[in-house]
């Protein structure tokens, strides 16, 4: 059972949007209207306190006029019909649209989409959510008396969107959920923490944690108290799926968002159709993956979700676009036009970005390593689309000796390298697959939900 | 709408205290791509946020306080939204506390009159100045720029008797330079956030960024190195005060909420360092009163007035940064939100910091130390190896260490600078840090 597709105010305004588009197109070569409502609520239970914290919601109308040269937008809070019609008239008055814009509005289509879920957070009482988090907090604390805090956090995100242009009338109701458990331990050498996260485009039914998962989280946190710093140098490295994902995200994710091509910020523009990694490397972006945190049915510019193959057998095929960059570059659009919320512009953005799986069983992949490092948990990454440098910070990793992961732990582990060298050094790709979710910024702003991941990888890199 | 919300709140006997915040904002955004305008946006928003505090009994029968917060958009259903807030507040159980009482609110300069007069014109002027200043560096190309301005009016009223208003502006500018040619092309990316356009110091920022771009073209590979490391300007400010993406380590460890949850080892009156201080003593204020500081405010979201709080003096923690609730719990005076980092000038000139052999780091890919213990291993986007007066640029490698250990062995410059959220020494010489290849 799920909540209604749109809010009553959005439902009421939706039938009039065709009129607004017609009004915009009396002057603009291409007009579109978007109704957007985004809400977030966070529930948190710690050892000695609890909270319910709503994020600042956004709800309103985006009026859009585009001539192939400049994208103009006017954003209004609320869904008042008369105000929208009045502002639409004002918005296009006095603007000199270029007359040569030929923007394809897509095929005629009227469709509604809604996240499939068993337990819609909107229909589960707050008391039940808090009780679940309290129980989770107690389950974590029972594993070790050295825990100073177990912060259990559930975050719900609801996005309701209507997109209307002269051909399309689309609506979607997306429910995202995210749950993290952060365990903090204090020792003689300082404070350490580790996290376990689950998330998806789904209901609360996906947020369950086994005792085995929680015990492993606590054990790793305790182990971090005695983790050492790695001796800098070049290593044979095995990356866990979450770490593989960040390599993918920072190398052929941000670097192939095609606004970067227009700004001359991306080295990849010179490598279309060229080799950028070993033959084992396939990279995809796919907002249509069911249930993943970065998934949706259509992007913020009305293009239906579908997969994009970015790298095939080590050869760079194409980048990720929004309407503007695809128009300016004269290439086919991919469904990656995304905005943080109505207060922000659309950019080409990643969704679920990952290395394709290979054929090597993970035990065999680790078994090939006589002396190396297993990077188990990611901390962060940063893009360098022009220099193709990689900065990936692993939260921790373990020594590999004689084909086996040992108990010797290092934290943090910085990984650097030149993207084509790192991707070319991939000598085995695991037959497993995993995605990790979170929020991705463009530079330091424009946060959107994404996942990244893939299989375990065997590669060479500089660590420090 | 505030009076309607207020009336509805006053009719609810279950509520112990309440706060209403009205925020009205209008922003203009201009995006330039080479010689054309890529996008132009105008955004109006208005929102009312209501905090309600209720006391109730927890499962053991003890009195507890709970906070419920809701947001209401213009035209929204006030009654049902407030009921949701009250229900939440009654379900959340924490140690009892109360909201802030009224106190004198200082006048803090937060708004740029030049922007307020004509926002679109002022943003256009900023972009034109950027383009004009960039022409002085013919070996770099300006390929993209984004300039945003926002004016935000906040009106806060509370059941305790606070009734305060403030207006603030925010200016954000980013741009991209490309240098070199063909396969050797490089890019640099600059990003500045201030309260007013005159604090962007565009000519100086353009000059620095253009030089970095040219140096990056010439940059070689890093060498392994352990020794003095000099860091200046906004890169230093980001290390100390944090940048837009991540908070600061000092802000995290001095947070009363983290003290209450047992996650910070810091104690008032004790050194924040785990080792003996070998360099200059470390002193810092959390200053929300700093005029035109990006995190400055006359009052924060609880209505607590701006303060200049002595945070660390001569290496020892003086005070935790506490909102009303954690101040109640820890029995300390509430400071409200953190504000800007302010440090005193050092005793050594920038010129004297840059003597002998040393490494200077101009830019990191991202300086992001572990948020609780300060360990870091961060990629260097542009650095210089300085030997016998010659500056040799390099790119890549990592700076590896621990931020607290680094701050215990540093010399600060006597020249000071303002970088939006940081007012303090413009340069620092860390006596012993490690650069890896």
Coordinates of N, CA and C in Angstrom, one line a residue, chain A residues 219-221 223-229 396-399 406-411:
Chain A
X219 N 33.2 -5.1 15.5 CA 34.6 -5.7 15.5 C 35.6 -4.8 14.7
X220 N 35.1 -4.4 13.5 CA 36.0 -3.5 12.7 C 36.3 -2.2 13.4
X221 N 35.3 -1.7 14.1 CA 35.5 -0.4 14.8 C 36.5 -0.6 15.9
X223 N 38.8 -2.8 16.0 CA 40.1 -3.0 15.4 C 40.8 -1.7 14.9
X224 N 40.0 -0.7 14.6 CA 40.5 0.5 14.1 C 41.4 1.2 15.2
X225 N 41.1 0.9 16.5 CA 41.9 1.5 17.5 C 43.4 1.2 17.4
X226 N 43.7 0.0 16.8 CA 45.1 -0.4 16.6 C 45.5 -0.4 15.2
X227 N 44.8 0.3 14.3 CA 45.2 0.3 12.9 C 46.4 1.1 12.7
X228 N 47.3 0.7 11.8 CA 48.5 1.4 11.5 C 48.4 2.3 10.3
X229 N 49.4 3.1 10.0 CA 49.5 3.8 8.7 C 50.3 3.0 7.8
X396 N 39.6 2.1 5.6 CA 40.5 1.1 6.1 C 40.7 0.0 5.1
X397 N 41.8 -0.7 5.3 CA 42.1 -1.9 4.5 C 42.9 -2.9 5.3
X398 N 43.2 -4.0 4.7 CA 43.9 -5.1 5.4 C 45.1 -5.6 4.5
X399 N 46.1 -6.1 5.1 CA 47.2 -6.7 4.4 C 46.7 -8.0 3.8
X406 N 44.8 -10.8 5.8 CA 45.3 -11.0 7.2 C 44.5 -10.1 8.2
X407 N 44.8 -10.1 9.4 CA 44.1 -9.3 10.4 C 44.8 -7.9 10.5
X408 N 45.9 -7.7 9.8 CA 46.6 -6.4 9.9 C 45.9 -5.3 9.2
X409 N 45.5 -4.3 10.0 CA 44.6 -3.3 9.4 C 45.4 -1.9 9.3
X410 N 45.1 -1.2 8.2 CA 45.6 0.1 8.0 C 44.5 1.2 7.9
X411 N 44.7 2.4 8.4 CA 43.6 3.4 8.3 C 44.3 4.8 8.5

